[in-house]
Protein backbone atom coordinates (compact mmCIF):
# COMPACT_ATOMS: atom_id res chain seq x y z
CA UNK A 1 0.00 0.00 0.00
CA UNK A 2 1.34 3.41 -0.92
CA UNK A 3 -0.07 6.80 -0.01
CA UNK A 4 1.34 9.94 -1.60
CA UNK A 5 0.19 13.53 -1.09
CA UNK A 6 2.21 15.87 -3.26
CA UNK A 7 2.30 19.34 -4.78
CA UNK A 8 4.07 18.16 -7.94
CA UNK A 9 2.51 16.76 -11.12
CA UNK A 10 2.43 13.02 -11.85
CA UNK A 11 2.04 10.77 -14.89
CA UNK A 12 -1.01 8.48 -14.55
CA UNK A 13 0.29 6.14 -17.27
CA UNK A 14 3.54 5.54 -15.39
CA UNK A 15 1.57 4.91 -12.20
CA UNK A 16 -0.61 2.29 -13.91
CA UNK A 17 2.42 0.50 -15.34
CA UNK A 18 4.06 0.43 -11.91
CA UNK A 19 1.00 -1.36 -10.49
CA UNK A 20 1.98 -4.71 -11.98
CA UNK A 21 5.73 -4.25 -12.27
CA UNK A 22 7.69 -7.16 -10.80
CA UNK A 23 4.57 -9.07 -9.75
CA UNK A 24 3.42 -11.66 -12.28
CA UNK A 25 0.72 -12.74 -9.83
CA UNK A 26 -1.21 -9.61 -10.74
CA UNK A 27 -3.99 -10.49 -13.16
CA UNK A 28 -5.96 -7.26 -12.98
CA UNK A 29 -5.24 -3.58 -12.51
CA UNK A 30 -8.05 -1.06 -12.16
CA UNK A 31 -7.23 2.63 -11.91
CA UNK A 32 -9.12 5.86 -11.50
CA UNK A 33 -7.75 9.26 -12.50
CA UNK A 34 -9.56 12.48 -11.56
CA UNK A 35 -8.81 15.61 -13.60
CA UNK A 36 -9.40 19.35 -13.12
CA UNK A 37 -12.18 20.47 -15.47
CA UNK A 38 -12.37 23.92 -17.08
CA UNK A 39 -16.07 24.28 -16.21
CA UNK A 40 -18.05 23.57 -13.03
CA UNK A 41 -21.48 24.54 -11.71
CA UNK A 42 -22.16 27.06 -14.48
CA UNK A 43 -18.83 28.86 -14.44
CA UNK A 44 -15.56 28.71 -16.37
CA UNK A 45 -12.75 27.49 -14.15
CA UNK A 46 -9.27 28.89 -14.81
CA UNK A 47 -7.52 27.04 -12.00
CA UNK A 48 -7.85 25.48 -8.61
CA UNK A 49 -6.13 25.39 -5.23
CA UNK A 50 -6.33 22.24 -3.13
CA UNK A 51 -6.06 22.82 0.60
CA UNK A 52 -5.57 19.88 2.98
CA UNK A 53 -4.90 19.04 6.63
CA UNK A 54 -1.28 17.90 6.73
CA UNK A 55 -0.91 14.92 9.04
CA UNK A 56 -4.57 13.97 8.98
CA UNK A 57 -4.63 13.67 5.19
CA UNK A 58 -2.08 10.85 5.12
CA UNK A 59 -3.74 9.10 8.08
CA UNK A 60 -7.22 9.32 6.55
CA UNK A 61 -6.03 7.93 3.19
CA UNK A 62 -4.08 5.20 4.97
CA UNK A 63 -7.15 4.19 6.94
CA UNK A 64 -9.25 3.97 3.75
CA UNK A 65 -6.55 1.87 2.07
CA UNK A 66 -6.33 -0.51 5.04
CA UNK A 67 -10.10 -0.94 5.02
CA UNK A 68 -10.03 -1.75 1.27
CA UNK A 69 -7.28 -4.33 1.87
CA UNK A 70 -9.37 -5.94 4.61
CA UNK A 71 -12.45 -6.18 2.36
CA UNK A 72 -10.86 -7.44 -0.86
CA UNK A 73 -7.88 -9.70 -1.69
CA UNK A 74 -5.56 -7.04 -3.13
CA UNK A 75 -1.97 -7.37 -4.28
CA UNK A 76 -1.23 -3.65 -4.46
CA UNK A 77 -3.03 -0.39 -3.72
CA UNK A 78 -1.81 3.11 -4.44
CA UNK A 79 -3.48 6.42 -3.64
CA UNK A 80 -1.90 9.61 -4.93
CA UNK A 81 -3.45 13.06 -4.39
CA UNK A 82 -2.26 16.48 -5.48
CA UNK A 83 -2.36 19.55 -3.21
CA UNK A 84 -1.65 23.20 -3.96
CA UNK A 85 -2.21 24.96 -7.28
CA UNK A 86 -3.59 23.04 -10.28
CA UNK A 87 -4.64 23.96 -13.80
CA UNK A 88 -7.49 22.60 -15.94
CA UNK A 89 -6.49 19.30 -17.53
CA UNK A 90 -4.13 18.29 -14.76
CA UNK A 91 -4.66 15.02 -12.87
CA UNK A 92 -5.69 15.60 -9.23
CA UNK A 93 -6.03 12.06 -7.95
CA UNK A 94 -4.90 8.56 -8.86
CA UNK A 95 -6.16 5.34 -7.31
CA UNK A 96 -4.59 2.12 -8.56
CA UNK A 97 -5.62 -1.33 -7.42
CA UNK A 98 -3.99 -4.62 -8.41
CA UNK A 99 -5.44 -8.06 -7.69
CA UNK A 100 -5.45 -11.57 -9.12
CA UNK A 101 -8.93 -11.15 -10.60
CA UNK A 102 -10.83 -8.13 -11.87
CA UNK A 103 -13.84 -7.97 -9.55
CA UNK A 104 -11.86 -7.21 -6.39
CA UNK A 105 -9.90 -4.51 -8.21
CA UNK A 106 -13.02 -2.85 -9.67
CA UNK A 107 -14.86 -2.83 -6.36
CA UNK A 108 -11.92 -1.72 -4.23
CA UNK A 109 -11.12 1.18 -6.59
CA UNK A 110 -14.74 2.37 -6.48
CA UNK A 111 -14.78 2.04 -2.67
CA UNK A 112 -11.53 3.98 -2.18
CA UNK A 113 -12.78 6.87 -4.33
CA UNK A 114 -16.15 7.02 -2.55
CA UNK A 115 -14.49 7.11 0.85
CA UNK A 116 -11.79 9.54 -0.27
CA UNK A 117 -14.47 11.95 -1.53
CA UNK A 118 -16.29 11.97 1.81
CA UNK A 119 -13.60 11.31 4.46
CA UNK A 120 -10.25 12.69 3.34
CA UNK A 121 -9.56 16.31 4.41
CA UNK A 122 -9.15 18.07 1.05
CA UNK A 123 -10.94 21.25 -0.04
CA UNK A 124 -11.07 22.69 -3.55
CA UNK A 125 -11.06 26.41 -4.19
CA UNK A 126 -11.73 27.34 -7.82
CA UNK A 127 -10.61 30.42 -9.65
CA UNK A 128 -13.64 31.24 -11.81
CA UNK A 129 -14.58 33.95 -14.30
CA UNK A 130 -16.50 35.61 -11.43
CA UNK A 131 -13.81 35.28 -8.79
CA UNK A 132 -12.64 32.58 -6.39
CA UNK A 133 -15.09 30.19 -4.75
CA UNK A 134 -14.98 27.12 -2.51
CA UNK A 135 -16.44 23.99 -4.07
CA UNK A 136 -19.45 22.73 -2.10
CA UNK A 137 -19.76 19.08 -1.04
CA UNK A 138 -22.26 17.00 -3.01
CA UNK A 139 -24.95 14.88 -1.39
CA UNK A 140 -24.53 12.39 -4.28
CA UNK A 141 -21.02 11.70 -2.93
CA UNK A 142 -22.47 10.99 0.52
CA UNK A 143 -25.00 8.58 -1.00
CA UNK A 144 -22.28 6.85 -3.03
CA UNK A 145 -20.18 6.30 0.10
CA UNK A 146 -23.24 5.01 1.96
CA UNK A 147 -23.43 2.06 -0.45
CA UNK A 148 -20.42 0.47 1.25
CA UNK A 149 -21.80 0.52 4.79
CA UNK A 150 -21.85 -2.95 6.25
CA UNK A 151 -25.32 -3.94 7.23
CA UNK B 1 -8.36 22.24 29.98
CA UNK B 2 -6.47 23.55 27.01
CA UNK B 3 -7.41 22.51 23.46
CA UNK B 4 -5.59 23.15 20.19
CA UNK B 5 -8.25 24.18 17.67
CA UNK B 6 -7.68 24.28 13.90
CA UNK B 7 -9.85 25.78 11.14
CA UNK B 8 -9.65 24.85 7.47
CA UNK B 9 -10.75 26.08 4.05
CA UNK B 10 -13.81 28.37 4.06
CA UNK B 11 -13.94 28.42 7.87
CA UNK B 12 -10.29 29.51 8.06
CA UNK B 13 -11.05 32.36 5.64
CA UNK B 14 -14.30 33.47 7.29
CA UNK B 15 -12.71 33.44 10.75
CA UNK B 16 -9.42 34.94 9.55
CA UNK B 17 -7.64 32.36 11.70
CA UNK B 18 -6.04 28.99 11.02
CA UNK B 19 -5.88 27.92 14.64
CA UNK B 20 -5.73 28.90 18.32
CA UNK B 21 -5.41 27.45 21.80
CA UNK B 22 -8.67 27.55 23.72
CA UNK B 23 -9.00 27.33 27.53
CA UNK B 24 -12.19 26.18 29.22
CA UNK B 25 -14.10 23.14 30.39
CA UNK B 26 -15.69 21.16 27.56
CA UNK B 27 -17.04 17.66 27.95
CA UNK B 28 -17.51 17.17 24.20
CA UNK B 29 -16.46 18.73 20.90
CA UNK B 30 -19.98 20.12 20.63
CA UNK B 31 -19.48 22.04 23.92
CA UNK B 32 -16.32 23.57 22.47
CA UNK B 33 -18.14 24.41 19.25
CA UNK B 34 -21.00 26.11 21.16
CA UNK B 35 -18.46 28.07 23.25
CA UNK B 36 -16.75 29.37 20.09
CA UNK B 37 -20.05 30.13 18.32
CA UNK B 38 -21.07 32.34 21.27
CA UNK B 39 -18.38 34.78 20.18
CA UNK B 40 -21.04 35.82 17.66
CA UNK B 41 -20.67 37.43 14.23
CA UNK B 42 -18.48 35.32 11.89
CA UNK B 43 -18.26 32.56 14.53
CA UNK B 44 -21.81 31.57 13.63
CA UNK B 45 -20.22 29.66 10.77
CA UNK B 46 -19.47 26.91 13.29
CA UNK B 47 -23.20 26.27 13.73
CA UNK B 48 -23.53 25.12 10.09
CA UNK B 49 -25.33 21.83 9.91
CA UNK B 50 -22.83 20.15 7.62
CA UNK B 51 -19.80 21.14 9.69
CA UNK B 52 -17.27 18.32 9.96
CA UNK B 53 -14.74 17.81 12.73
CA UNK B 54 -11.71 15.76 13.62
CA UNK B 55 -10.20 14.83 16.97
CA UNK B 56 -6.43 14.25 16.98
CA UNK B 57 -6.45 14.00 13.17
CA UNK B 58 -9.32 11.52 12.99
CA UNK B 59 -12.78 12.24 11.62
CA UNK B 60 -15.40 12.00 14.35
CA UNK B 61 -18.84 13.14 15.49
CA UNK B 62 -19.30 16.36 17.50
CA UNK B 63 -20.47 14.19 20.40
CA UNK B 64 -16.96 12.86 20.96
CA UNK B 65 -15.66 13.48 24.53
CA UNK B 66 -12.72 15.88 24.89
CA UNK B 67 -9.63 15.66 27.08
CA UNK B 68 -6.99 18.19 28.03
CA UNK B 69 -4.31 18.76 25.39
CA UNK B 70 -6.21 17.27 22.48
CA UNK B 71 -6.39 18.71 18.96
CA UNK B 72 -9.76 19.52 17.39
CA UNK B 73 -10.26 20.64 13.79
CA UNK B 74 -13.41 22.20 12.33
CA UNK B 75 -14.01 22.29 8.58
CA UNK B 76 -16.71 22.35 5.89
CA UNK B 77 -17.67 19.25 3.90
CA UNK B 78 -14.58 17.81 2.25
CA UNK B 79 -14.29 18.12 -1.54
CA UNK B 80 -11.20 16.20 -2.65
CA UNK B 81 -10.84 13.69 -5.43
JSON list of N, CA, C and O in Angstrom, two decimals, chain A residues 51-53 55-56 59 63 81 93 116-118 120 122-125 134-137, chain B residues 6 8-10 12-13 52 54 56-59 71 73 75-81:
[
{"chain": "A", "resi": 51, "resn": "UNK", "atom": "N", "xyz": [-6.54, 22.72, -0.78]},
{"chain": "A", "resi": 51, "resn": "UNK", "atom": "CA", "xyz": [-6.06, 22.82, 0.60]},
{"chain": "A", "resi": 51, "resn": "UNK", "atom": "C", "xyz": [-6.23, 21.45, 1.27]},
{"chain": "A", "resi": 51, "resn": "UNK", "atom": "O", "xyz": [-7.12, 20.69, 0.89]},
{"chain": "A", "resi": 52, "resn": "UNK", "atom": "N", "xyz": [-5.38, 21.14, 2.23]},
{"chain": "A", "resi": 52, "resn": "UNK", "atom": "CA", "xyz": [-5.57, 19.88, 2.98]},
{"chain": "A", "resi": 52, "resn": "UNK", "atom": "C", "xyz": [-5.12, 20.07, 4.42]},
{"chain": "A", "resi": 52, "resn": "UNK", "atom": "O", "xyz": [-4.72, 21.17, 4.81]},
{"chain": "A", "resi": 53, "resn": "UNK", "atom": "N", "xyz": [-5.22, 19.02, 5.20]},
{"chain": "A", "resi": 53, "resn": "UNK", "atom": "CA", "xyz": [-4.90, 19.04, 6.63]},
{"chain": "A", "resi": 53, "resn": "UNK", "atom": "C", "xyz": [-3.69, 18.14, 6.80]},
{"chain": "A", "resi": 53, "resn": "UNK", "atom": "O", "xyz": [-3.84, 16.93, 7.00]},
{"chain": "A", "resi": 55, "resn": "UNK", "atom": "N", "xyz": [-0.91, 15.82, 7.88]},
{"chain": "A", "resi": 55, "resn": "UNK", "atom": "CA", "xyz": [-0.91, 14.92, 9.04]},
{"chain": "A", "resi": 55, "resn": "UNK", "atom": "C", "xyz": [-2.17, 14.08, 9.00]},
{"chain": "A", "resi": 55, "resn": "UNK", "atom": "O", "xyz": [-2.10, 12.86, 8.87]},
{"chain": "A", "resi": 56, "resn": "UNK", "atom": "N", "xyz": [-3.33, 14.73, 9.05]},
{"chain": "A", "resi": 56, "resn": "UNK", "atom": "CA", "xyz": [-4.57, 13.97, 8.98]},
{"chain": "A", "resi": 56, "resn": "UNK", "atom": "C", "xyz": [-4.78, 13.39, 7.59]},
{"chain": "A", "resi": 56, "resn": "UNK", "atom": "O", "xyz": [-5.29, 12.27, 7.45]},
{"chain": "A", "resi": 59, "resn": "UNK", "atom": "N", "xyz": [-3.10, 10.09, 7.20]},
{"chain": "A", "resi": 59, "resn": "UNK", "atom": "CA", "xyz": [-3.74, 9.10, 8.08]},
{"chain": "A", "resi": 59, "resn": "UNK", "atom": "C", "xyz": [-5.08, 8.66, 7.53]},
{"chain": "A", "resi": 59, "resn": "UNK", "atom": "O", "xyz": [-5.41, 7.47, 7.54]},
{"chain": "A", "resi": 63, "resn": "UNK", "atom": "N", "xyz": [-6.07, 4.93, 6.31]},
{"chain": "A", "resi": 63, "resn": "UNK", "atom": "CA", "xyz": [-7.15, 4.19, 6.94]},
{"chain": "A", "resi": 63, "resn": "UNK", "atom": "C", "xyz": [-8.10, 3.62, 5.87]},
{"chain": "A", "resi": 63, "resn": "UNK", "atom": "O", "xyz": [-8.55, 2.48, 5.97]},
{"chain": "A", "resi": 81, "resn": "UNK", "atom": "N", "xyz": [-2.59, 11.87, -4.31]},
{"chain": "A", "resi": 81, "resn": "UNK", "atom": "CA", "xyz": [-3.45, 13.06, -4.39]},
{"chain": "A", "resi": 81, "resn": "UNK", "atom": "C", "xyz": [-2.61, 14.32, -4.45]},
{"chain": "A", "resi": 81, "resn": "UNK", "atom": "O", "xyz": [-1.67, 14.48, -3.68]},
{"chain": "A", "resi": 93, "resn": "UNK", "atom": "N", "xyz": [-6.07, 13.25, -8.80]},
{"chain": "A", "resi": 93, "resn": "UNK", "atom": "CA", "xyz": [-6.03, 12.06, -7.95]},
{"chain": "A", "resi": 93, "resn": "UNK", "atom": "C", "xyz": [-5.84, 10.81, -8.79]},
{"chain": "A", "resi": 93, "resn": "UNK", "atom": "O", "xyz": [-6.32, 10.73, -9.92]},
{"chain": "A", "resi": 116, "resn": "UNK", "atom": "N", "xyz": [-12.68, 8.39, -0.16]},
{"chain": "A", "resi": 116, "resn": "UNK", "atom": "CA", "xyz": [-11.79, 9.54, -0.27]},
{"chain": "A", "resi": 116, "resn": "UNK", "atom": "C", "xyz": [-12.60, 10.83, -0.43]},
{"chain": "A", "resi": 116, "resn": "UNK", "atom": "O", "xyz": [-12.32, 11.85, 0.21]},
{"chain": "A", "resi": 117, "resn": "UNK", "atom": "N", "xyz": [-13.63, 10.77, -1.25]},
{"chain": "A", "resi": 117, "resn": "UNK", "atom": "CA", "xyz": [-14.47, 11.95, -1.53]},
{"chain": "A", "resi": 117, "resn": "UNK", "atom": "C", "xyz": [-15.18, 12.47, -0.28]},
{"chain": "A", "resi": 117, "resn": "UNK", "atom": "O", "xyz": [-15.51, 13.64, -0.20]},
{"chain": "A", "resi": 118, "resn": "UNK", "atom": "N", "xyz": [-15.48, 11.58, 0.66]},
{"chain": "A", "resi": 118, "resn": "UNK", "atom": "CA", "xyz": [-16.29, 11.97, 1.81]},
{"chain": "A", "resi": 118, "resn": "UNK", "atom": "C", "xyz": [-15.53, 11.98, 3.13]},
{"chain": "A", "resi": 118, "resn": "UNK", "atom": "O", "xyz": [-16.03, 12.49, 4.12]},
{"chain": "A", "resi": 120, "resn": "UNK", "atom": "N", "xyz": [-11.63, 12.19, 3.33]},
{"chain": "A", "resi": 120, "resn": "UNK", "atom": "CA", "xyz": [-10.25, 12.69, 3.34]},
{"chain": "A", "resi": 120, "resn": "UNK", "atom": "C", "xyz": [-10.29, 14.22, 3.35]},
{"chain": "A", "resi": 120, "resn": "UNK", "atom": "O", "xyz": [-11.05, 14.83, 2.61]},
{"chain": "A", "resi": 122, "resn": "UNK", "atom": "N", "xyz": [-9.58, 17.20, 2.17]},
{"chain": "A", "resi": 122, "resn": "UNK", "atom": "CA", "xyz": [-9.15, 18.07, 1.05]},
{"chain": "A", "resi": 122, "resn": "UNK", "atom": "C", "xyz": [-10.29, 19.05, 0.77]},
{"chain": "A", "resi": 122, "resn": "UNK", "atom": "O", "xyz": [-11.47, 18.68, 0.88]},
{"chain": "A", "resi": 123, "resn": "UNK", "atom": "N", "xyz": [-9.92, 20.26, 0.35]},
{"chain": "A", "resi": 123, "resn": "UNK", "atom": "CA", "xyz": [-10.94, 21.25, -0.04]},
{"chain": "A", "resi": 123, "resn": "UNK", "atom": "C", "xyz": [-10.48, 21.96, -1.29]},
{"chain": "A", "resi": 123, "resn": "UNK", "atom": "O", "xyz": [-9.35, 22.46, -1.36]},
{"chain": "A", "resi": 124, "resn": "UNK", "atom": "N", "xyz": [-11.40, 22.04, -2.28]},
{"chain": "A", "resi": 124, "resn": "UNK", "atom": "CA", "xyz": [-11.07, 22.69, -3.55]},
{"chain": "A", "resi": 124, "resn": "UNK", "atom": "C", "xyz": [-11.54, 24.12, -3.57]},
{"chain": "A", "resi": 124, "resn": "UNK", "atom": "O", "xyz": [-12.71, 24.40, -3.26]},
{"chain": "A", "resi": 125, "resn": "UNK", "atom": "N", "xyz": [-10.67, 25.02, -3.97]},
{"chain": "A", "resi": 125, "resn": "UNK", "atom": "CA", "xyz": [-11.06, 26.41, -4.19]},
{"chain": "A", "resi": 125, "resn": "UNK", "atom": "C", "xyz": [-10.80, 26.73, -5.66]},
{"chain": "A", "resi": 125, "resn": "UNK", "atom": "O", "xyz": [-9.65, 26.65, -6.12]},
{"chain": "A", "resi": 134, "resn": "UNK", "atom": "N", "xyz": [-15.19, 28.46, -3.06]},
{"chain": "A", "resi": 134, "resn": "UNK", "atom": "CA", "xyz": [-14.98, 27.12, -2.51]},
{"chain": "A", "resi": 134, "resn": "UNK", "atom": "C", "xyz": [-16.00, 26.17, -3.13]},
{"chain": "A", "resi": 134, "resn": "UNK", "atom": "O", "xyz": [-17.17, 26.51, -3.24]},
{"chain": "A", "resi": 135, "resn": "UNK", "atom": "N", "xyz": [-15.53, 25.01, -3.52]},
{"chain": "A", "resi": 135, "resn": "UNK", "atom": "CA", "xyz": [-16.44, 23.99, -4.07]},
{"chain": "A", "resi": 135, "resn": "UNK", "atom": "C", "xyz": [-17.26, 23.41, -2.91]},
{"chain": "A", "resi": 135, "resn": "UNK", "atom": "O", "xyz": [-16.73, 23.14, -1.84]},
{"chain": "A", "resi": 136, "resn": "UNK", "atom": "N", "xyz": [-18.56, 23.28, -3.13]},
{"chain": "A", "resi": 136, "resn": "UNK", "atom": "CA", "xyz": [-19.45, 22.73, -2.10]},
{"chain": "A", "resi": 136, "resn": "UNK", "atom": "C", "xyz": [-19.49, 21.20, -2.19]},
{"chain": "A", "resi": 136, "resn": "UNK", "atom": "O", "xyz": [-19.41, 20.64, -3.28]},
{"chain": "A", "resi": 137, "resn": "UNK", "atom": "N", "xyz": [-19.63, 20.54, -1.05]},
{"chain": "A", "resi": 137, "resn": "UNK", "atom": "CA", "xyz": [-19.76, 19.08, -1.04]},
{"chain": "A", "resi": 137, "resn": "UNK", "atom": "C", "xyz": [-21.06, 18.66, -1.71]},
{"chain": "A", "resi": 137, "resn": "UNK", "atom": "O", "xyz": [-22.04, 19.40, -1.69]},
{"chain": "B", "resi": 6, "resn": "UNK", "atom": "N", "xyz": [-8.10, 23.93, 15.27]},
{"chain": "B", "resi": 6, "resn": "UNK", "atom": "CA", "xyz": [-7.68, 24.28, 13.90]},
{"chain": "B", "resi": 6, "resn": "UNK", "atom": "C", "xyz": [-8.91, 24.54, 13.03]},
{"chain": "B", "resi": 6, "resn": "UNK", "atom": "O", "xyz": [-9.95, 23.91, 13.21]},
{"chain": "B", "resi": 8, "resn": "UNK", "atom": "N", "xyz": [-10.11, 25.05, 8.84]},
{"chain": "B", "resi": 8, "resn": "UNK", "atom": "CA", "xyz": [-9.65, 24.85, 7.47]},
{"chain": "B", "resi": 8, "resn": "UNK", "atom": "C", "xyz": [-10.60, 25.44, 6.43]},
{"chain": "B", "resi": 8, "resn": "UNK", "atom": "O", "xyz": [-11.80, 25.60, 6.68]},
{"chain": "B", "resi": 9, "resn": "UNK", "atom": "N", "xyz": [-10.01, 25.69, 5.25]},
{"chain": "B", "resi": 9, "resn": "UNK", "atom": "CA", "xyz": [-10.75, 26.08, 4.05]},
{"chain": "B", "resi": 9, "resn": "UNK", "atom": "C", "xyz": [-11.63, 27.31, 4.30]},
{"chain": "B", "resi": 9, "resn": "UNK", "atom": "O", "xyz": [-11.15, 28.33, 4.79]},
{"chain": "B", "resi": 10, "resn": "UNK", "atom": "N", "xyz": [-12.93, 27.21, 3.96]},
{"chain": "B", "resi": 10, "resn": "UNK", "atom": "CA", "xyz": [-13.81, 28.37, 4.06]},
{"chain": "B", "resi": 10, "resn": "UNK", "atom": "C", "xyz": [-13.89, 28.89, 5.50]},
{"chain": "B", "resi": 10, "resn": "UNK", "atom": "O", "xyz": [-13.95, 30.09, 5.72]},
{"chain": "B", "resi": 12, "resn": "UNK", "atom": "N", "xyz": [-11.54, 28.79, 7.80]},
{"chain": "B", "resi": 12, "resn": "UNK", "atom": "CA", "xyz": [-10.29, 29.51, 8.06]},
{"chain": "B", "resi": 12, "resn": "UNK", "atom": "C", "xyz": [-10.38, 30.93, 7.49]},
{"chain": "B", "resi": 12, "resn": "UNK", "atom": "O", "xyz": [-9.98, 31.90, 8.13]},
{"chain": "B", "resi": 13, "resn": "UNK", "atom": "N", "xyz": [-10.94, 31.04, 6.28]},
{"chain": "B", "resi": 13, "resn": "UNK", "atom": "CA", "xyz": [-11.05, 32.36, 5.64]},
{"chain": "B", "resi": 13, "resn": "UNK", "atom": "C", "xyz": [-12.07, 33.25, 6.35]},
{"chain": "B", "resi": 13, "resn": "UNK", "atom": "O", "xyz": [-11.81, 34.43, 6.59]},
{"chain": "B", "resi": 52, "resn": "UNK", "atom": "N", "xyz": [-17.93, 19.59, 9.65]},
{"chain": "B", "resi": 52, "resn": "UNK", "atom": "CA", "xyz": [-17.27, 18.32, 9.96]},
{"chain": "B", "resi": 52, "resn": "UNK", "atom": "C", "xyz": [-16.20, 18.62, 11.00]},
{"chain": "B", "resi": 52, "resn": "UNK", "atom": "O", "xyz": [-15.74, 19.76, 11.13]},
{"chain": "B", "resi": 54, "resn": "UNK", "atom": "N", "xyz": [-12.66, 16.84, 13.39]},
{"chain": "B", "resi": 54, "resn": "UNK", "atom": "CA", "xyz": [-11.71, 15.76, 13.62]},
{"chain": "B", "resi": 54, "resn": "UNK", "atom": "C", "xyz": [-11.12, 15.94, 15.01]},
{"chain": "B", "resi": 54, "resn": "UNK", "atom": "O", "xyz": [-10.93, 17.06, 15.47]},
{"chain": "B", "resi": 56, "resn": "UNK", "atom": "N", "xyz": [-7.79, 14.81, 17.13]},
{"chain": "B", "resi": 56, "resn": "UNK", "atom": "CA", "xyz": [-6.43, 14.25, 16.98]},
{"chain": "B", "resi": 56, "resn": "UNK", "atom": "C", "xyz": [-6.25, 13.63, 15.60]},
{"chain": "B", "resi": 56, "resn": "UNK", "atom": "O", "xyz": [-5.78, 12.49, 15.47]},
{"chain": "B", "resi": 57, "resn": "UNK", "atom": "N", "xyz": [-6.65, 14.38, 14.58]},
{"chain": "B", "resi": 57, "resn": "UNK", "atom": "CA", "xyz": [-6.45, 14.00, 13.17]},
{"chain": "B", "resi": 57, "resn": "UNK", "atom": "C", "xyz": [-7.30, 12.82, 12.72]},
{"chain": "B", "resi": 57, "resn": "UNK", "atom": "O", "xyz": [-6.97, 12.14, 11.76]},
{"chain": "B", "resi": 58, "resn": "UNK", "atom": "N", "xyz": [-8.40, 12.55, 13.44]},
{"chain": "B", "resi": 58, "resn": "UNK", "atom": "CA", "xyz": [-9.32, 11.52, 12.99]},
{"chain": "B", "resi": 58, "resn": "UNK", "atom": "C", "xyz": [-10.74, 12.05, 12.93]},
{"chain": "B", "resi": 58, "resn": "UNK", "atom": "O", "xyz": [-11.22, 12.64, 13.91]},
{"chain": "B", "resi": 59, "resn": "UNK", "atom": "N", "xyz": [-11.40, 11.81, 11.80]},
{"chain": "B", "resi": 59, "resn": "UNK", "atom": "CA", "xyz": [-12.78, 12.24, 11.62]},
{"chain": "B", "resi": 59, "resn": "UNK", "atom": "C", "xyz": [-13.64, 11.69, 12.75]},
{"chain": "B", "resi": 59, "resn": "UNK", "atom": "O", "xyz": [-13.48, 10.53, 13.14]},
{"chain": "B", "resi": 71, "resn": "UNK", "atom": "N", "xyz": [-6.31, 17.82, 20.13]},
{"chain": "B", "resi": 71, "resn": "UNK", "atom": "CA", "xyz": [-6.39, 18.71, 18.96]},
{"chain": "B", "resi": 71, "resn": "UNK", "atom": "C", "xyz": [-7.72, 18.49, 18.24]},
{"chain": "B", "resi": 71, "resn": "UNK", "atom": "O", "xyz": [-8.05, 17.37, 17.86]},
{"chain": "B", "resi": 73, "resn": "UNK", "atom": "N", "xyz": [-10.20, 19.85, 15.02]},
{"chain": "B", "resi": 73, "resn": "UNK", "atom": "CA", "xyz": [-10.26, 20.64, 13.79]},
{"chain": "B", "resi": 73, "resn": "UNK", "atom": "C", "xyz": [-11.71, 20.76, 13.33]},
{"chain": "B", "resi": 73, "resn": "UNK", "atom": "O", "xyz": [-12.46, 19.79, 13.40]},
{"chain": "B", "resi": 75, "resn": "UNK", "atom": "N", "xyz": [-14.10, 21.97, 10.00]},
{"chain": "B", "resi": 75, "resn": "UNK", "atom": "CA", "xyz": [-14.01, 22.29, 8.58]},
{"chain": "B", "resi": 75, "resn": "UNK", "atom": "C", "xyz": [-15.31, 21.99, 7.85]},
{"chain": "B", "resi": 75, "resn": "UNK", "atom": "O", "xyz": [-16.13, 21.19, 8.33]},
{"chain": "B", "resi": 76, "resn": "UNK", "atom": "N", "xyz": [-15.52, 22.64, 6.69]},
{"chain": "B", "resi": 76, "resn": "UNK", "atom": "CA", "xyz": [-16.71, 22.35, 5.89]},
{"chain": "B", "resi": 76, "resn": "UNK", "atom": "C", "xyz": [-16.58, 20.98, 5.21]},
{"chain": "B", "resi": 76, "resn": "UNK", "atom": "O", "xyz": [-15.50, 20.39, 5.23]},
{"chain": "B", "resi": 77, "resn": "UNK", "atom": "N", "xyz": [-17.66, 20.52, 4.61]},
{"chain": "B", "resi": 77, "resn": "UNK", "atom": "CA", "xyz": [-17.67, 19.25, 3.90]},
{"chain": "B", "resi": 77, "resn": "UNK", "atom": "C", "xyz": [-16.44, 19.14, 3.00]},
{"chain": "B", "resi": 77, "resn": "UNK", "atom": "O", "xyz": [-16.11, 20.08, 2.27]},
{"chain": "B", "resi": 78, "resn": "UNK", "atom": "N", "xyz": [-15.80, 17.99, 3.04]},
{"chain": "B", "resi": 78, "resn": "UNK", "atom": "CA", "xyz": [-14.58, 17.81, 2.25]},
{"chain": "B", "resi": 78, "resn": "UNK", "atom": "C", "xyz": [-14.92, 17.66, 0.76]},
{"chain": "B", "resi": 78, "resn": "UNK", "atom": "O", "xyz": [-15.98, 17.15, 0.41]},
{"chain": "B", "resi": 79, "resn": "UNK", "atom": "N", "xyz": [-14.01, 18.11, -0.09]},
{"chain": "B", "resi": 79, "resn": "UNK", "atom": "CA", "xyz": [-14.29, 18.12, -1.54]},
{"chain": "B", "resi": 79, "resn": "UNK", "atom": "C", "xyz": [-13.09, 17.68, -2.37]},
{"chain": "B", "resi": 79, "resn": "UNK", "atom": "O", "xyz": [-12.82, 18.23, -3.43]},
{"chain": "B", "resi": 80, "resn": "UNK", "atom": "N", "xyz": [-12.35, 16.68, -1.88]},
{"chain": "B", "resi": 80, "resn": "UNK", "atom": "CA", "xyz": [-11.20, 16.20, -2.65]},
{"chain": "B", "resi": 80, "resn": "UNK", "atom": "C", "xyz": [-11.60, 15.26, -3.76]},
{"chain": "B", "resi": 80, "resn": "UNK", "atom": "O", "xyz": [-12.79, 15.06, -4.04]},
{"chain": "B", "resi": 81, "resn": "UNK", "atom": "N", "xyz": [-10.61, 14.69, -4.39]},
{"chain": "B", "resi": 81, "resn": "UNK", "atom": "CA", "xyz": [-10.84, 13.69, -5.43]},
{"chain": "B", "resi": 81, "resn": "UNK", "atom": "C", "xyz": [-11.04, 14.26, -6.81]},
{"chain": "B", "resi": 81, "resn": "UNK", "atom": "O", "xyz": [-11.10, 15.44, -6.99]}
]
